[in-house]
mmCIF file with all atom_site columns, C-alpha atoms in Angstrom:
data_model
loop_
_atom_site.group_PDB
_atom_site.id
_atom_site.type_symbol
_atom_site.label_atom_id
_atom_site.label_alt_id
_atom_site.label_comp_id
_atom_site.label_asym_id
_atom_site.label_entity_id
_atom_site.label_seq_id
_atom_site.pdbx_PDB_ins_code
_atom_site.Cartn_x
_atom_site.Cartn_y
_atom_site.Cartn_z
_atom_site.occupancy
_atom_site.B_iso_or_equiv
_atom_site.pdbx_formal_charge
_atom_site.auth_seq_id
_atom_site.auth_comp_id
_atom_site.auth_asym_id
_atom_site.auth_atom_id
_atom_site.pdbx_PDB_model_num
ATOM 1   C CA . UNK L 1 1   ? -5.391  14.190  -3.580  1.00 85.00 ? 1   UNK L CA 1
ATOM 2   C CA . UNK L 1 2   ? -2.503  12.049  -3.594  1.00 95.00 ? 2   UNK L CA 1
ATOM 3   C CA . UNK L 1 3   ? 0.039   10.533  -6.035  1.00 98.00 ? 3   UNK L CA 1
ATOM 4   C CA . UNK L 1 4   ? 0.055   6.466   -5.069  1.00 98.00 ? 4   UNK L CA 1
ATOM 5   C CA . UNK L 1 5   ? 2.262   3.590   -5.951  1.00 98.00 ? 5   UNK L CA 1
ATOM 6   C CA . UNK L 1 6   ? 0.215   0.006   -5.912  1.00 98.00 ? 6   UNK L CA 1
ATOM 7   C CA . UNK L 1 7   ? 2.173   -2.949  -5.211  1.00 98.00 ? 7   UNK L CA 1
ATOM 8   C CA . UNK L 1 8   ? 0.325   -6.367  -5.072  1.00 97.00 ? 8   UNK L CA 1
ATOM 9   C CA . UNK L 1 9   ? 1.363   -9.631  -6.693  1.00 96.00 ? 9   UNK L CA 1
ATOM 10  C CA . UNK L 1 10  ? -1.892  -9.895  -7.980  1.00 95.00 ? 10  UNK L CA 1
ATOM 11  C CA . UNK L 1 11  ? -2.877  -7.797  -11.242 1.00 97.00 ? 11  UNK L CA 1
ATOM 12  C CA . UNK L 1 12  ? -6.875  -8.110  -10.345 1.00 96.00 ? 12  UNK L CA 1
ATOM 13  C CA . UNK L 1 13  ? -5.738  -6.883  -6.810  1.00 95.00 ? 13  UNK L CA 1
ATOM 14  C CA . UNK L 1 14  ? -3.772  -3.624  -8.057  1.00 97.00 ? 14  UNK L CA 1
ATOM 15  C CA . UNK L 1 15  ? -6.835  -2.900  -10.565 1.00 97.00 ? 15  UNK L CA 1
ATOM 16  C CA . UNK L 1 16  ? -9.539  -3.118  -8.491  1.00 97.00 ? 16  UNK L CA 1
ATOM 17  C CA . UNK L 1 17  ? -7.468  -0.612  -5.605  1.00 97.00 ? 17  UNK L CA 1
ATOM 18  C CA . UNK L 1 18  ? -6.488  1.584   -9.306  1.00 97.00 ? 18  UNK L CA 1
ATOM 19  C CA . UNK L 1 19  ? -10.204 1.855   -9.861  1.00 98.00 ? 19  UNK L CA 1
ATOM 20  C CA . UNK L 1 20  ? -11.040 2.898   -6.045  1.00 98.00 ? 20  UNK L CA 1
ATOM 21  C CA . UNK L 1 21  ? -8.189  5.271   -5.761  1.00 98.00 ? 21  UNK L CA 1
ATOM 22  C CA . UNK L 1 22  ? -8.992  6.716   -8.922  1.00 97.00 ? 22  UNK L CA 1
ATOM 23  C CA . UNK L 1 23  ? -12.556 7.245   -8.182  1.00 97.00 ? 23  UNK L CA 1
ATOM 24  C CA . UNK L 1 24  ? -11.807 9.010   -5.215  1.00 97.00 ? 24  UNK L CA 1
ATOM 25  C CA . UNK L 1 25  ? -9.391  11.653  -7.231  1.00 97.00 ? 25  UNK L CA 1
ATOM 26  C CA . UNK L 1 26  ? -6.278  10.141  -6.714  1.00 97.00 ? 26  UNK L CA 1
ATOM 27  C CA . UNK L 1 27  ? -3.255  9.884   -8.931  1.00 97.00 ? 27  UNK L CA 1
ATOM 28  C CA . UNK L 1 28  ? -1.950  6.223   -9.649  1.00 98.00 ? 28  UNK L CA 1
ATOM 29  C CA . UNK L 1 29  ? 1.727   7.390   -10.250 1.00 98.00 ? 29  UNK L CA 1
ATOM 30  C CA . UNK L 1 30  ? 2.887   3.320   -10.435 1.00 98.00 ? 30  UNK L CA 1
ATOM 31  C CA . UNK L 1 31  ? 2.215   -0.438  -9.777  1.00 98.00 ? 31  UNK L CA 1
ATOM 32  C CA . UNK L 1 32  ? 4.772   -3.112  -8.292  1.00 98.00 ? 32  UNK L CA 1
ATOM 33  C CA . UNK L 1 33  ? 4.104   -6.591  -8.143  1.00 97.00 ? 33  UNK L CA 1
ATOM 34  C CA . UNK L 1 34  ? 6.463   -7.610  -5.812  1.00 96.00 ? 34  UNK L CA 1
ATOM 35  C CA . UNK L 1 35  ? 8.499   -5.926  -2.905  1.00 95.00 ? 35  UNK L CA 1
ATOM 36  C CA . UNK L 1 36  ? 11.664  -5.529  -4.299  1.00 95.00 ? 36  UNK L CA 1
ATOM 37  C CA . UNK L 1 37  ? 10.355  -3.902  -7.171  1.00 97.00 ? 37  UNK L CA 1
ATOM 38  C CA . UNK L 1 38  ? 8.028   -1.741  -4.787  1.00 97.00 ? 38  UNK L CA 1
ATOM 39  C CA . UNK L 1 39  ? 11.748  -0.312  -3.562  1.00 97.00 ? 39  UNK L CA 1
ATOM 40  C CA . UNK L 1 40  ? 12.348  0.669   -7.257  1.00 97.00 ? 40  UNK L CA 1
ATOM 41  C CA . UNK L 1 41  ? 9.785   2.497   -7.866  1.00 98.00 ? 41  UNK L CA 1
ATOM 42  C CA . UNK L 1 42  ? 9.636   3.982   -4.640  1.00 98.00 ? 42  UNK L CA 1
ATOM 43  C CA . UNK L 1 43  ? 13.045  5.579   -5.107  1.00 97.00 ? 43  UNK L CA 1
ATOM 44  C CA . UNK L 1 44  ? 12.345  6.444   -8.733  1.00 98.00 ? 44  UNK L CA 1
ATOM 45  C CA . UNK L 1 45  ? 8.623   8.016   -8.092  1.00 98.00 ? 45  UNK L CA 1
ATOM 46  C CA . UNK L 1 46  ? 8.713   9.526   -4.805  1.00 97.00 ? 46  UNK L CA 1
ATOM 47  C CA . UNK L 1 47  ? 4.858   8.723   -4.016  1.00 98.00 ? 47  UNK L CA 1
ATOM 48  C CA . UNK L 1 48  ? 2.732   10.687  -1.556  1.00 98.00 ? 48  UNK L CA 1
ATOM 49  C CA . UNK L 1 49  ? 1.569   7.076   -0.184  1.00 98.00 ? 49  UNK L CA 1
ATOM 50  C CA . UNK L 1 50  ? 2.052   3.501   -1.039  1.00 98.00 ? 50  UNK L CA 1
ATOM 51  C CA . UNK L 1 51  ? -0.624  0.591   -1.079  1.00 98.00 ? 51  UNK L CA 1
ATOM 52  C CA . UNK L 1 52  ? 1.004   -2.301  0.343   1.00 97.00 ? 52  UNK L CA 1
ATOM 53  C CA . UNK L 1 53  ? -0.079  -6.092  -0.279  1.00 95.00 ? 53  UNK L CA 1
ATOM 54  C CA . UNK L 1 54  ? 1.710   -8.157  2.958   1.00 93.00 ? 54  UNK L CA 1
ATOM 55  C CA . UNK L 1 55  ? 1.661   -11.613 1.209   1.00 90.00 ? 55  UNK L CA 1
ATOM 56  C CA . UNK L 1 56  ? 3.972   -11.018 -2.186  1.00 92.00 ? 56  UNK L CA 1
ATOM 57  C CA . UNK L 1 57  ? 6.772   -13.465 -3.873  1.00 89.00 ? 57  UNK L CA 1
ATOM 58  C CA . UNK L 1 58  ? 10.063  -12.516 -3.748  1.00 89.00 ? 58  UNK L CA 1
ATOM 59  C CA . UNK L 1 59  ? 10.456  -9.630  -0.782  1.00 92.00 ? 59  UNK L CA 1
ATOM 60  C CA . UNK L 1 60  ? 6.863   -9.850  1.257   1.00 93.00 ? 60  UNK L CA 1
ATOM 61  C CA . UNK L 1 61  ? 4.900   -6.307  1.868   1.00 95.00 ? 61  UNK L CA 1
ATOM 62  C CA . UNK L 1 62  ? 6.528   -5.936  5.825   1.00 95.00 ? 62  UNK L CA 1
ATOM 63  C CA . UNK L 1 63  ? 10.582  -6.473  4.630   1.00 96.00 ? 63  UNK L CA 1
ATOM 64  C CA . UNK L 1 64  ? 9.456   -4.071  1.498   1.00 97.00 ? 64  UNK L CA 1
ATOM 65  C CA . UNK L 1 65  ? 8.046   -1.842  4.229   1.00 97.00 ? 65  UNK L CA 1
ATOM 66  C CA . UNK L 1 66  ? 11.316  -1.622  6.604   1.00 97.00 ? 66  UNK L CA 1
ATOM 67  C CA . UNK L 1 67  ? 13.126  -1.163  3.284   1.00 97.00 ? 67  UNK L CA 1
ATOM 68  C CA . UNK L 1 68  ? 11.018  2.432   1.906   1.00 98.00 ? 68  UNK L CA 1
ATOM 69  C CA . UNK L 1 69  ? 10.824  3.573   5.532   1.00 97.00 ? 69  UNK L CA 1
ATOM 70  C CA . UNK L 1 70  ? 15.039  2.939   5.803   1.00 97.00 ? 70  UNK L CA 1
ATOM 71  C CA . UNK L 1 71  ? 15.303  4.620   2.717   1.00 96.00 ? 71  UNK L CA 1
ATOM 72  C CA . UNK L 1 72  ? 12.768  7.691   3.644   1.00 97.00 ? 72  UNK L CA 1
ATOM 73  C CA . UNK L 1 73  ? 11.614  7.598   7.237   1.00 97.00 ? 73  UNK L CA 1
ATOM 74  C CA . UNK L 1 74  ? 8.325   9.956   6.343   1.00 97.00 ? 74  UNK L CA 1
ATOM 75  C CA . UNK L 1 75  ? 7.325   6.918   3.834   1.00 98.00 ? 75  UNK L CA 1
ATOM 76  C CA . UNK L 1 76  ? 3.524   7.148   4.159   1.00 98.00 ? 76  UNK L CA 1
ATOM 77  C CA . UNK L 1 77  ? 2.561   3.185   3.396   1.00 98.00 ? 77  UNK L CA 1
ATOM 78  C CA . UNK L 1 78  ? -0.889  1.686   3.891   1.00 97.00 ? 78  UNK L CA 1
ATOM 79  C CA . UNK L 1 79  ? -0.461  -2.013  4.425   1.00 96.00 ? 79  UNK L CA 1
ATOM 80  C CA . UNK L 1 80  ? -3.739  -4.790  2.220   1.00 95.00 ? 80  UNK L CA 1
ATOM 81  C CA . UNK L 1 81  ? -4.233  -7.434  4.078   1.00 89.00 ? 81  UNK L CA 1
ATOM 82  C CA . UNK L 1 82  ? -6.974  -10.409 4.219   1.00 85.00 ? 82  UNK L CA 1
ATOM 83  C CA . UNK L 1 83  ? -8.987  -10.759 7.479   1.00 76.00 ? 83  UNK L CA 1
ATOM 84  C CA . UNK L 1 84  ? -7.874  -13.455 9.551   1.00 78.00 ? 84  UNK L CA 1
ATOM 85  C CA . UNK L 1 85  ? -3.890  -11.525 9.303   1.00 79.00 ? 85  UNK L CA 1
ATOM 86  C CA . UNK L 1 86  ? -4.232  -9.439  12.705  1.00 78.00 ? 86  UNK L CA 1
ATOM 87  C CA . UNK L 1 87  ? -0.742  -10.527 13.678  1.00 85.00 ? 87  UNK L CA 1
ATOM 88  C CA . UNK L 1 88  ? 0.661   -9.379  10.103  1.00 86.00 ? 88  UNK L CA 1
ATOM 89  C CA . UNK L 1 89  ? -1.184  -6.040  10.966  1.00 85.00 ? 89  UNK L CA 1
ATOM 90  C CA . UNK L 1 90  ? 0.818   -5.594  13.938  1.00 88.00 ? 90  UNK L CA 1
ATOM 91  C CA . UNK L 1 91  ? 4.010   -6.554  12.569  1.00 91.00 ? 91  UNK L CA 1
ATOM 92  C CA . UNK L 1 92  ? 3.258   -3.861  9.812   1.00 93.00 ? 92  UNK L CA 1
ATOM 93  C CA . UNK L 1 93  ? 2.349   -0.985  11.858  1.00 92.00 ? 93  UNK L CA 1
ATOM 94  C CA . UNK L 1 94  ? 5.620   -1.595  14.597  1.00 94.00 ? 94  UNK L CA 1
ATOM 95  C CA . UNK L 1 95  ? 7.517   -1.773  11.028  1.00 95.00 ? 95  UNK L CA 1
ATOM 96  C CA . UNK L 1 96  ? 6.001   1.841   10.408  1.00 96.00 ? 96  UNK L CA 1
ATOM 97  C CA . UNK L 1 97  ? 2.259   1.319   8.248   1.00 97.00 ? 97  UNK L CA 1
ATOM 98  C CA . UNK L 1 98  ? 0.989   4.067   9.157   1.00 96.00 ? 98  UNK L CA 1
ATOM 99  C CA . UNK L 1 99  ? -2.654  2.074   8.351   1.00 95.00 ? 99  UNK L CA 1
ATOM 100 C CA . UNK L 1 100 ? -4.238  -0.826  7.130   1.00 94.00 ? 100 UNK L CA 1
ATOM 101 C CA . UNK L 1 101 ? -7.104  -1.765  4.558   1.00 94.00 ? 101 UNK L CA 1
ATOM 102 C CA . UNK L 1 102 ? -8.916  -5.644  4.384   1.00 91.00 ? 102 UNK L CA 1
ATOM 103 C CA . UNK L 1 103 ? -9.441  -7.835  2.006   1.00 89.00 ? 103 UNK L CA 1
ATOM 104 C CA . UNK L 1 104 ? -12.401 -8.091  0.127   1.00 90.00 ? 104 UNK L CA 1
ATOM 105 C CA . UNK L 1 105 ? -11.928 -3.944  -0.324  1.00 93.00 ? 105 UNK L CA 1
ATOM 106 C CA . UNK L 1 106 ? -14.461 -1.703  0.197   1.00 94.00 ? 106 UNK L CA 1
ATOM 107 C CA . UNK L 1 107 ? -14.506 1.206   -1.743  1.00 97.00 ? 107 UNK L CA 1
ATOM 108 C CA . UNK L 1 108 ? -15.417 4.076   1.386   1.00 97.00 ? 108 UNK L CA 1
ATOM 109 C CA . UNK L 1 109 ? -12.813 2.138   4.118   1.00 96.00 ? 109 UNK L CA 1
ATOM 110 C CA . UNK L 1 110 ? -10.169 2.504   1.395   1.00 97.00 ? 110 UNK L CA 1
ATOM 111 C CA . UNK L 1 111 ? -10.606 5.974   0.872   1.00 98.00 ? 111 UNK L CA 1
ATOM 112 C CA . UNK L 1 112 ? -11.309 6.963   4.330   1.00 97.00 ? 112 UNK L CA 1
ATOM 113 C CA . UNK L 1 113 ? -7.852  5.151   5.063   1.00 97.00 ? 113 UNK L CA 1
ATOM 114 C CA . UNK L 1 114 ? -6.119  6.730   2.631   1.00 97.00 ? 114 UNK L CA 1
ATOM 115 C CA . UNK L 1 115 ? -7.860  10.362  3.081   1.00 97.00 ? 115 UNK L CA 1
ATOM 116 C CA . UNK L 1 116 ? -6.560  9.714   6.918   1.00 96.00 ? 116 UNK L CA 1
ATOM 117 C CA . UNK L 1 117 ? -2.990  9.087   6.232   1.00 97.00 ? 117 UNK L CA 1
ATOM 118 C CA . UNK L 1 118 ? -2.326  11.622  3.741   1.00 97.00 ? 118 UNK L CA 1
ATOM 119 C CA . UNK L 1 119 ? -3.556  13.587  6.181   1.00 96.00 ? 119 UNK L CA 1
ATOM 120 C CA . UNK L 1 120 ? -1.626  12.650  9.316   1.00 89.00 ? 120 UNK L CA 1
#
């Protein structure tokens, strides 16, 4: 299982992923609610994969994402995003997500993403 960093602006949003993750044996090593700090903690917690919200204050999810994967290339990051964002998705994975969940979350897709990437 893996050791995850959360970053969504949203509180309800990194609770409800904390309570999937964690039901599927994971290890919730941190929580950012913004990109910048999602650098920061990054750096400081060396995560086996990061959760990803694309719509954040400050530093969105995709200019977070070019900054882990600058900083560590192998950066495993899963990128949340609401339906309706396709062209966000794509941005993401060019920028180096290696996947994608969708808003509402559902608990299996979430864990089957996350099962996949850790595996890859």
């Amino acid at each position: 299982m893996g050791r995850i960093l959360i970053v969504d602006d949203t509180m309800f949003m990194r609770t409800l992923l904390k309570n999937i993750l964690f039901s599927g044996g994971h290890d919730i090593v941190g929580e950012a609610a913004d990109g910048a700090e999602a650098l920061a903690k990054y750096q400081e917690l060396k995560p086996d994969l990061v959760t990803m919200d694309v719509v954040m204050p400050k530093v969105n999810g995709i200019e977070a994402l070019k900054a882990i994967k600058a900083a560590d290339p192998a950066a495993k990051v899963i990128m949340c995003t609401a339906v309706g964002q396709e062209q966000m998705v794509k941005l993401a994975v060019k920028s180096g997500a290696r996947g994608y969940i969708v808003k509402p979350f559902q608990a299996p897709k979430v864990l089957e993403e996350v099962k996949n990437v850790l595996s890859a």
